[in-house]
Tab-separated table of C-alpha atoms and ligand atoms in Angstrom:
chain	number	residue	atom	x	y	z
A	216	MET	CA	13.351	28.568	-6.724
A	217	ALA	CA	9.700	28.908	-5.797
A	218	ASP	CA	8.599	27.837	-2.436
A	219	ARG	CA	5.784	25.380	-3.047
A	220	ILE	CA	2.448	25.423	-0.714
A	221	GLN	CA	2.014	21.661	-1.388
A	222	GLN	CA	4.302	18.968	-3.166
A	223	PHE	CA	3.248	15.768	-4.706
A	224	ALA	CA	6.358	13.712	-4.279
A	225	SER	CA	4.886	11.429	-1.870
A	226	ASP	CA	1.186	10.633	-0.470
A	227	ASN	CA	2.952	10.689	2.926
A	228	TYR	CA	3.771	14.287	2.650
A	229	ALA	CA	0.022	14.731	3.654
A	230	GLY	CA	-0.998	15.555	7.358
A	231	ILE	CA	-3.538	13.755	9.161
A	232	CYS	CA	-7.089	13.955	7.964
A	233	PRO	CA	-10.002	15.487	10.169
A	234	GLU	CA	-11.702	12.377	10.903
A	235	ALA	CA	-8.486	10.579	12.154
A	236	TRP	CA	-7.596	13.877	14.087
A	237	ALA	CA	-11.079	13.884	15.650
A	238	ALA	CA	-10.933	10.274	16.834
A	239	MET	CA	-7.588	10.845	18.274
A	240	GLU	CA	-8.852	13.849	20.264
A	241	ALA	CA	-11.811	11.689	21.320
A	242	ALA	CA	-9.678	8.993	22.535
A	243	ASN	CA	-7.389	11.651	24.252
A	244	ALA	CA	-10.637	12.679	26.397
A	245	GLY	CA	-9.625	10.447	29.387
A	246	SER	CA	-7.423	7.290	30.350
A	247	ALA	CA	-7.961	4.038	28.929
A	248	THR	CA	-6.556	0.380	29.503
A	249	ALA	CA	-3.191	-0.163	27.971
A	250	TYR	CA	-1.742	-2.579	25.201
A	251	GLY	CA	-4.869	-2.894	23.131
A	252	ASP	CA	-7.211	-3.905	25.816
A	253	ASP	CA	-9.404	-0.826	25.389
A	254	GLU	CA	-12.584	-0.048	23.737
A	255	TRP	CA	-11.172	2.087	20.926
A	256	THR	CA	-9.070	-0.947	19.934
A	257	ALA	CA	-12.189	-3.279	19.954
A	258	ARG	CA	-14.214	-0.816	17.949
A	259	ALA	CA	-11.640	-0.299	15.222
A	260	ALA	CA	-11.419	-4.197	14.740
A	261	ASP	CA	-15.061	-4.530	14.779
A	262	GLY	CA	-14.904	-1.641	12.089
A	263	PHE	CA	-12.870	-4.005	10.093
A	264	ARG	CA	-15.196	-6.847	10.567
A	265	THR	CA	-18.064	-4.930	9.527
A	266	LEU	CA	-16.266	-3.433	6.608
A	267	PHE	CA	-14.932	-6.775	5.315
A	268	GLU	CA	-18.325	-8.596	6.181
A	269	THR	CA	-16.534	-11.248	7.836
A	270	ASP	CA	-15.050	-12.388	11.258
A	271	CYS	CA	-11.315	-11.632	10.710
A	272	GLU	CA	-8.533	-11.173	13.126
A	273	VAL	CA	-7.055	-7.650	13.319
A	274	PHE	CA	-3.819	-6.340	14.627
A	275	PHE	CA	-2.278	-2.858	14.519
A	276	ALA	CA	1.364	-1.950	13.777
A	277	PHE	CA	3.238	1.178	13.401
A	278	ASN	CA	4.278	0.990	9.860
A	279	GLY	CA	3.890	-0.942	6.565
A	280	THR	CA	7.358	-2.389	6.705
A	281	ALA	CA	6.437	-4.027	10.073
A	282	ALA	CA	3.142	-5.043	9.014
A	283	ASN	CA	4.288	-6.779	5.856
A	284	SER	CA	7.277	-8.195	7.412
A	285	LEU	CA	5.403	-9.806	10.355
A	286	ALA	CA	2.572	-10.892	8.182
A	287	LEU	CA	4.887	-12.684	5.890
A	288	ALA	CA	6.952	-14.136	8.873
A	289	ALA	CA	3.750	-15.427	10.355
A	290	LEU	CA	3.028	-17.606	7.005
A	291	CYS	CA	6.714	-18.847	6.623
A	292	GLN	CA	9.111	-21.192	8.323
A	293	SER	CA	12.664	-19.823	7.719
A	294	TYR	CA	13.236	-22.460	4.973
A	295	HIS	CA	10.322	-21.246	3.082
A	296	SER	CA	10.163	-18.691	0.224
A	297	VAL	CA	7.941	-15.705	-0.737
A	298	ILE	CA	7.137	-15.085	-4.270
A	299	CYS	CA	6.863	-11.301	-5.123
A	300	SER	CA	7.236	-8.912	-8.101
A	301	SER	CA	10.514	-7.294	-8.830
A	302	PHE	CA	9.106	-3.815	-7.987
A	303	ALA	CA	7.556	-4.932	-4.687
A	304	HIS	CA	8.036	-2.864	-1.728
A	305	VAL	CA	8.947	-5.901	0.422
A	306	GLU	CA	11.794	-6.468	-2.221
A	307	THR	CA	12.887	-2.869	-2.840
A	308	ASP	CA	12.044	-0.728	0.173
A	309	GLU	CA	12.077	-2.792	3.255
A	310	CYS	CA	15.805	-3.117	4.056
A	311	GLY	CA	15.580	-7.042	4.327
A	312	ALA	CA	12.934	-6.959	7.127
A	313	PRO	CA	10.791	-9.662	5.616
A	314	GLU	CA	13.851	-11.879	5.530
A	315	PHE	CA	14.865	-10.582	8.809
A	316	PHE	CA	11.609	-11.156	10.802
A	317	SER	CA	11.063	-14.599	9.118
A	318	ASN	CA	14.691	-15.730	10.140
A	319	GLY	CA	15.637	-16.196	6.423
A	320	SER	CA	12.802	-16.855	4.428
A	321	LYS	CA	13.844	-15.959	0.867
A	322	LEU	CA	12.118	-13.645	-1.473
A	323	LEU	CA	11.703	-15.068	-4.943
A	324	VAL	CA	11.544	-12.184	-7.411
A	325	ALA	CA	9.661	-12.416	-10.558
A	326	PRO	CA	10.671	-9.908	-13.144
A	327	THR	CA	8.117	-7.731	-14.414
A	328	ASP	CA	7.886	-4.566	-16.699
A	329	ASP	CA	5.136	-2.998	-14.740
A	330	GLY	CA	4.985	-4.102	-11.294
A	331	LYS	CA	2.163	-6.673	-11.661
A	332	LEU	CA	2.553	-10.247	-10.703
A	333	THR	CA	0.914	-12.943	-13.226
A	334	PRO	CA	-0.288	-16.342	-12.634
A	335	GLU	CA	2.278	-17.343	-15.194
A	336	ALA	CA	5.125	-15.967	-13.385
A	337	ILE	CA	4.077	-17.560	-9.947
A	338	VAL	CA	3.624	-20.844	-11.452
A	339	ARG	CA	7.241	-20.506	-13.163
A	340	LEU	CA	9.000	-19.688	-9.950
A	341	ALA	CA	6.912	-22.100	-7.724
A	342	THR	CA	7.670	-24.918	-10.042
A	343	SER	CA	11.345	-23.985	-11.089
A	344	ARG	CA	12.793	-26.327	-8.482
A	345	ALA	CA	11.419	-29.074	-6.268
A	346	ASP	CA	14.325	-30.344	-4.576
A	347	ILE	CA	15.632	-29.981	-1.107
A	348	HIS	CA	18.277	-27.424	-2.013
A	349	PHE	CA	15.915	-24.803	-2.779
A	350	PRO	CA	13.827	-22.820	-0.448
A	351	LYS	CA	10.300	-24.113	-0.435
A	352	PRO	CA	7.696	-21.818	-1.922
A	353	ARG	CA	5.079	-20.965	0.629
A	354	VAL	CA	3.555	-17.456	0.125
A	355	VAL	CA	2.679	-15.085	-2.810
A	356	THR	CA	2.620	-11.490	-2.037
A	357	ILE	CA	0.893	-8.873	-4.335
A	358	THR	CA	0.588	-4.973	-3.927
A	359	GLN	CA	-2.835	-3.608	-4.312
A	360	PRO	CA	-2.409	-0.957	-6.066
A	361	THR	CA	0.865	-1.954	-7.377
A	362	GLU	CA	4.045	0.357	-6.691
A	363	THR	CA	3.276	1.824	-10.355
A	364	GLY	CA	-0.185	2.687	-9.366
A	365	GLN	CA	-1.993	-0.041	-11.156
A	366	VAL	CA	-4.883	-1.927	-9.691
A	367	TYR	CA	-5.403	-5.630	-9.910
A	368	SER	CA	-9.044	-6.406	-10.952
A	369	VAL	CA	-11.142	-8.812	-9.069
A	370	GLU	CA	-10.549	-11.353	-11.616
A	371	GLU	CA	-6.920	-10.982	-11.659
A	372	VAL	CA	-6.755	-11.474	-7.717
A	373	ARG	CA	-9.120	-14.578	-8.182
A	374	ALA	CA	-6.745	-15.940	-10.923
A	375	ILE	CA	-3.608	-15.413	-8.675
A	376	ALA	CA	-5.403	-17.213	-5.811
A	377	ALA	CA	-6.423	-20.050	-8.021
A	378	VAL	CA	-2.694	-20.688	-8.840
A	379	CYS	CA	-1.834	-20.222	-5.214
A	380	ARG	CA	-4.486	-22.865	-4.113
A	381	ASP	CA	-3.178	-25.225	-6.754
A	382	LEU	CA	0.322	-24.822	-5.592
A	383	GLY	CA	-0.298	-24.973	-1.839
A	384	LEU	CA	0.712	-21.191	-1.454
A	385	LYS	CA	-0.690	-18.525	0.831
A	386	LEU	CA	-1.818	-15.267	-0.429
A	387	HIS	CA	-0.751	-11.871	1.011
A	388	MET	CA	-1.704	-8.582	0.074
A	389	ASP	CA	0.413	-5.540	0.738
A	390	GLY	CA	-2.329	-2.778	0.767
A	391	ALA	CA	-0.486	0.143	1.704
A	392	ARG	CA	-2.986	2.003	-0.566
A	393	PHE	CA	-5.708	-0.404	-0.296
A	394	ALA	CA	-8.284	2.458	0.131
A	395	GLN	CA	-7.191	3.786	-3.251
A	396	ALA	CA	-7.627	0.308	-4.753
A	397	CYS	CA	-11.244	-0.069	-3.510
A	398	ALA	CA	-12.098	3.469	-4.700
A	399	SER	CA	-10.706	2.781	-8.180
A	400	LEU	CA	-12.457	-0.521	-8.573
A	401	GLY	CA	-15.763	0.312	-6.850
A	402	CYS	CA	-16.006	-2.980	-5.293
A	403	ALA	CA	-16.816	-4.329	-1.802
A	404	PRO	CA	-13.293	-4.732	-0.064
A	405	ALA	CA	-14.284	-8.325	0.477
A	406	ASP	CA	-14.403	-8.853	-3.085
A	407	ILE	CA	-10.821	-8.155	-3.732
A	408	THR	CA	-9.609	-9.826	-0.525
A	409	TRP	CA	-11.030	-12.934	1.131
A	410	ARG	CA	-13.794	-13.541	-1.250
A	411	ALA	CA	-11.175	-13.647	-4.014
A	412	GLY	CA	-8.825	-15.866	-2.061
A	413	VAL	CA	-6.557	-13.520	-0.012
A	414	ASP	CA	-5.489	-14.831	3.403
A	415	VAL	CA	-3.813	-11.737	4.740
A	416	LEU	CA	-4.089	-8.066	4.157
A	417	CYS	CA	-1.914	-5.312	5.378
A	418	PHE	CA	-4.343	-2.358	5.137
A	419	GLY	CA	-2.438	1.098	5.078
A	420	GLY	CA	-3.633	3.781	7.401
A	421	THR	CA	-0.889	6.254	6.781
A	422	LYS	CA	-1.494	6.864	3.211
A	423	ALA	CA	-5.236	6.851	3.895
A	424	GLY	CA	-4.986	9.830	6.220
A	425	MET	CA	-3.560	8.802	9.459
A	426	ALA	CA	-0.606	10.057	11.298
A	427	VAL	CA	0.720	6.592	11.504
A	428	GLY	CA	-0.480	2.930	11.440
A	429	GLU	CA	-1.322	-0.090	9.398
A	430	ALA	CA	-3.774	-3.013	10.119
A	431	VAL	CA	-2.813	-6.541	9.759
A	432	ILE	CA	-5.885	-8.601	8.774
A	433	PHE	CA	-6.156	-12.176	8.815
A	434	PHE	CA	-9.115	-13.582	6.874
A	435	ASP	CA	-7.775	-17.166	7.546
A	436	THR	CA	-7.906	-16.670	11.128
A	437	ALA	CA	-5.743	-19.827	12.031
A	438	LEU	CA	-2.806	-18.076	10.633
A	439	ALA	CA	-3.079	-15.392	13.291
A	440	ALA	CA	-2.045	-17.773	16.057
A	441	ASP	CA	0.462	-16.201	18.353
A	442	PHE	CA	0.682	-13.104	16.028
A	443	ASP	CA	0.164	-10.912	19.018
A	444	TYR	CA	3.607	-12.293	20.480
A	445	ARG	CA	5.285	-11.654	17.048
A	446	CYS	CA	4.108	-8.179	17.125
A	447	LYS	CA	5.353	-7.491	20.746
A	448	GLN	CA	8.814	-9.252	20.062
A	449	ALA	CA	9.201	-6.866	17.122
A	450	GLY	CA	8.415	-3.700	19.061
A	451	GLN	CA	5.063	-3.312	17.464
A	452	LEU	CA	2.919	-3.491	20.350
A	453	ALA	CA	1.754	0.113	21.369
A	454	SER	CA	1.241	0.504	25.012
A	455	LYS	CA	-1.087	3.458	24.331
A	456	MET	CA	-2.743	1.254	21.619
A	457	ARG	CA	-5.920	3.428	21.357
A	458	PHE	CA	-3.926	6.172	19.524
A	459	LEU	CA	-3.074	3.725	16.788
A	460	SER	CA	-6.525	2.210	16.704
A	461	ALA	CA	-8.856	5.182	17.331
A	462	PRO	CA	-8.051	6.872	14.000
A	463	TRP	CA	-9.228	3.752	12.254
A	464	THR	CA	-12.643	4.381	13.826
A	465	GLY	CA	-12.766	7.874	12.565
A	466	LEU	CA	-11.808	6.722	8.822
A	467	LEU	CA	-14.030	3.619	8.998
A	468	GLU	CA	-17.121	4.887	10.685
A	469	SER	CA	-17.381	8.094	8.549
A	470	GLY	CA	-16.661	6.441	5.287
A	471	ALA	CA	-13.656	8.997	5.108
A	472	TRP	CA	-11.402	6.123	4.194
A	473	LEU	CA	-12.915	5.596	0.878
A	474	ARG	CA	-14.002	9.380	0.290
A	475	HIS	CA	-10.505	10.472	0.648
A	476	ALA	CA	-9.187	7.635	-1.559
A	477	ARG	CA	-11.615	8.878	-4.100
A	478	HIS	CA	-10.263	12.354	-3.932
A	479	ALA	CA	-6.661	11.301	-4.340
A	480	ASN	CA	-7.450	9.122	-7.297
A	481	ASP	CA	-9.325	11.796	-9.055
A	482	CYS	CA	-6.378	14.101	-8.491
A	483	ALA	CA	-4.170	11.694	-10.192
A	484	ARG	CA	-6.558	11.542	-13.103
A	485	ALA	CA	-6.756	15.343	-13.134
A	486	LEU	CA	-2.969	15.602	-13.653
A	487	ALA	CA	-2.714	12.782	-16.209
A	488	ALA	CA	-5.654	14.381	-18.238
A	489	GLY	CA	-3.908	17.661	-18.005
A	490	ILE	CA	-0.546	16.659	-19.202
A	491	GLY	CA	-1.241	13.432	-21.126
A	492	ASN	CA	-1.418	14.898	-24.531
A	493	CYS	CA	1.885	17.109	-24.149
A	494	ALA	CA	4.602	16.538	-26.605
A	495	GLU	CA	7.456	14.998	-24.964
A	496	ILE	CA	5.464	13.569	-22.198
A	497	GLU	CA	4.586	9.961	-21.825
A	498	LEU	CA	2.431	8.331	-19.027
A	499	MET	CA	4.573	5.309	-18.018
A	500	PHE	CA	1.672	3.354	-16.495
A	501	PRO	CA	-2.208	3.336	-16.864
A	502	VAL	CA	-3.387	5.825	-14.074
A	503	GLN	CA	-5.564	3.690	-11.963
A	504	SER	CA	-5.050	4.918	-8.286
A	505	ASN	CA	-3.179	8.079	-6.833
A	506	ALA	CA	-0.086	7.722	-8.728
A	507	VAL	CA	1.192	9.213	-12.076
A	508	PHE	CA	4.688	8.401	-13.598
A	509	VAL	CA	5.747	10.691	-16.161
A	510	LYS	CA	8.421	9.915	-18.542
A	511	ALA	CA	9.823	13.255	-19.861
A	512	PRO	CA	13.342	14.554	-21.108
A	513	ALA	CA	15.851	15.319	-18.484
A	514	ALA	CA	15.429	19.046	-19.547
A	515	VAL	CA	11.889	18.962	-18.823
A	516	LEU	CA	12.423	17.342	-15.398
A	517	ASP	CA	15.206	19.842	-14.606
A	518	ALA	CA	12.811	22.669	-15.497
A	519	LEU	CA	10.147	21.382	-13.093
A	520	ARG	CA	12.739	21.024	-10.382
A	521	ALA	CA	13.941	24.693	-11.050
A	522	ARG	CA	10.294	25.654	-10.392
A	523	GLY	CA	10.407	23.994	-6.986
A	524	TRP	CA	8.562	20.903	-7.762
A	525	ARG	CA	9.855	17.791	-5.960
A	526	PHE	CA	9.439	14.168	-7.314
A	527	TYR	CA	11.184	10.956	-7.174
A	528	THR	CA	12.460	9.057	-10.291
A	529	PHE	CA	13.375	5.643	-8.697
A	530	ILE	CA	11.143	3.927	-10.979
A	531	GLY	CA	12.202	3.749	-14.718
A	532	GLY	CA	13.802	7.264	-14.374
A	533	GLY	CA	10.314	8.952	-14.774
A	534	ALA	CA	8.926	11.573	-12.274
A	535	ARG	CA	6.370	10.099	-9.858
A	536	PHE	CA	3.475	12.178	-8.611
A	537	MET	CA	1.400	10.992	-5.745
A	538	PHE	CA	-1.949	12.360	-4.315
A	539	ALA	CA	-3.487	12.357	-1.159
A	540	TRP	CA	-6.552	13.159	0.905
A	541	ASP	CA	-5.341	16.881	1.092
A	542	SER	CA	-4.211	17.242	-2.389
A	543	ASP	CA	-5.386	20.920	-3.653
A	544	PRO	CA	-6.787	21.073	-7.149
A	545	ALA	CA	-5.353	24.545	-7.388
A	546	GLU	CA	-1.906	23.334	-6.797
A	547	ILE	CA	-2.371	20.462	-9.211
A	548	ALA	CA	-3.287	22.985	-11.927
A	549	GLN	CA	-0.161	24.952	-11.213
A	550	LEU	CA	1.773	21.580	-11.649
A	551	ILE	CA	-0.037	20.986	-14.841
A	552	GLY	CA	0.599	24.488	-16.041
A	553	ASP	CA	4.366	24.222	-15.308
A	554	VAL	CA	4.600	20.697	-17.003
A	555	ARG	CA	3.063	22.198	-20.378
A	556	GLU	CA	5.368	25.196	-20.018
A	557	ALA	CA	8.395	23.130	-19.466
A	558	THR	CA	7.738	20.890	-22.268
A	559	GLU	CA	6.796	23.859	-24.725
A	560	MET	CA	10.281	25.374	-23.592
A	561	ALA	CA	11.948	22.034	-24.399
A	562	ILE	CA	10.787	21.769	-27.882
A	563	VAL	CA	11.879	25.330	-28.674
B	250	PLP	C1	4.459	3.184	1.865
B	250	PLP	C2	4.452	1.648	1.450
B	250	PLP	C3	4.438	0.652	2.444
B	250	PLP	C4	4.726	1.044	3.882
B	250	PLP	O1	5.849	1.709	4.096
B	250	PLP	P1	6.359	2.217	5.620
B	250	PLP	O2	7.296	3.326	5.240
B	250	PLP	O3	7.357	0.980	6.048
B	250	PLP	O4	5.241	2.474	6.227
B	250	PLP	C5	4.335	-0.580	2.144
B	250	PLP	N1	4.213	-1.056	0.854
B	250	PLP	C6	3.912	-0.173	-0.236
B	250	PLP	C7	3.676	-0.553	-1.563
B	250	PLP	C8	4.055	1.174	0.000
B	250	PLP	O5	4.065	2.202	-0.897
């Protein structure tokens, strides 16, 4: 089995990007006040206010599960419910953390074929019951880009926010790959968040090139009341906070957050273009961010594994390939060649 230089099974196989690393190093130049009362943390929070062109409240958590769960918990009482897609990370990959941190708020799952939530599905779930026996719908959460690598357009986010407003629901966005969504849409970050009606965003740092860390951004600042206590109680208050916040200054102030995301998206498009016309291969979802989902016969997937490629098949049985800031076009060319050869062998 070939030892691969680089794998594309996950975008968190990547290391720390130079801009985040340099900021970590700069933050390490001396001592600083603990628990977020330091200038790096203030500078990172200001960086988000500049980026989003608004006076938002910003918090830093270690990972996406905590960021999503605590954000949803902040929006809910225990008797409330959260509407999400059946593909949503909060439903499938957080081990019940949203329910745990909210003391029991129930996830109401909308079936979907491609991972996207629609206004119709939200209305259907939110109005399915109105009696005391059913957990009261309170929040909608959408993933931008979706777990299938698709991007909600500005209009789609606005349409979802409009039904949320009509139904008295808050809107949360899981932006584990928010940078890739912005790169894909080419819009201002404000346009797909608060200007479109999003109340709270979890902005992923890990998949954007940091070692660790996500930002929880409250555009409706009233919803952030006591969120610092919630973070502390959940074990998410870093004592040496500057090492969680400083990398954001490196990403935001240099523009690297967007440049790296564009690169990752370009890599996904390159793979899709390189294999899209192969017989036996089907791209399962439109390639709109840094993910490519490949439906192929089992023999083709086995041949790729035999050539040392790693990939997950947890969505619809297809192979998922993900790209990051460090994805090497030469390695992607190798993958394209191997997919093409594997499909030709499968036909013979
Ligand atoms: C990666 C990811 C997260 C965060 O996951 P953690 O492992 O908890 O950091 C959240 N949502 C989505 C859609 C993700 O892909």
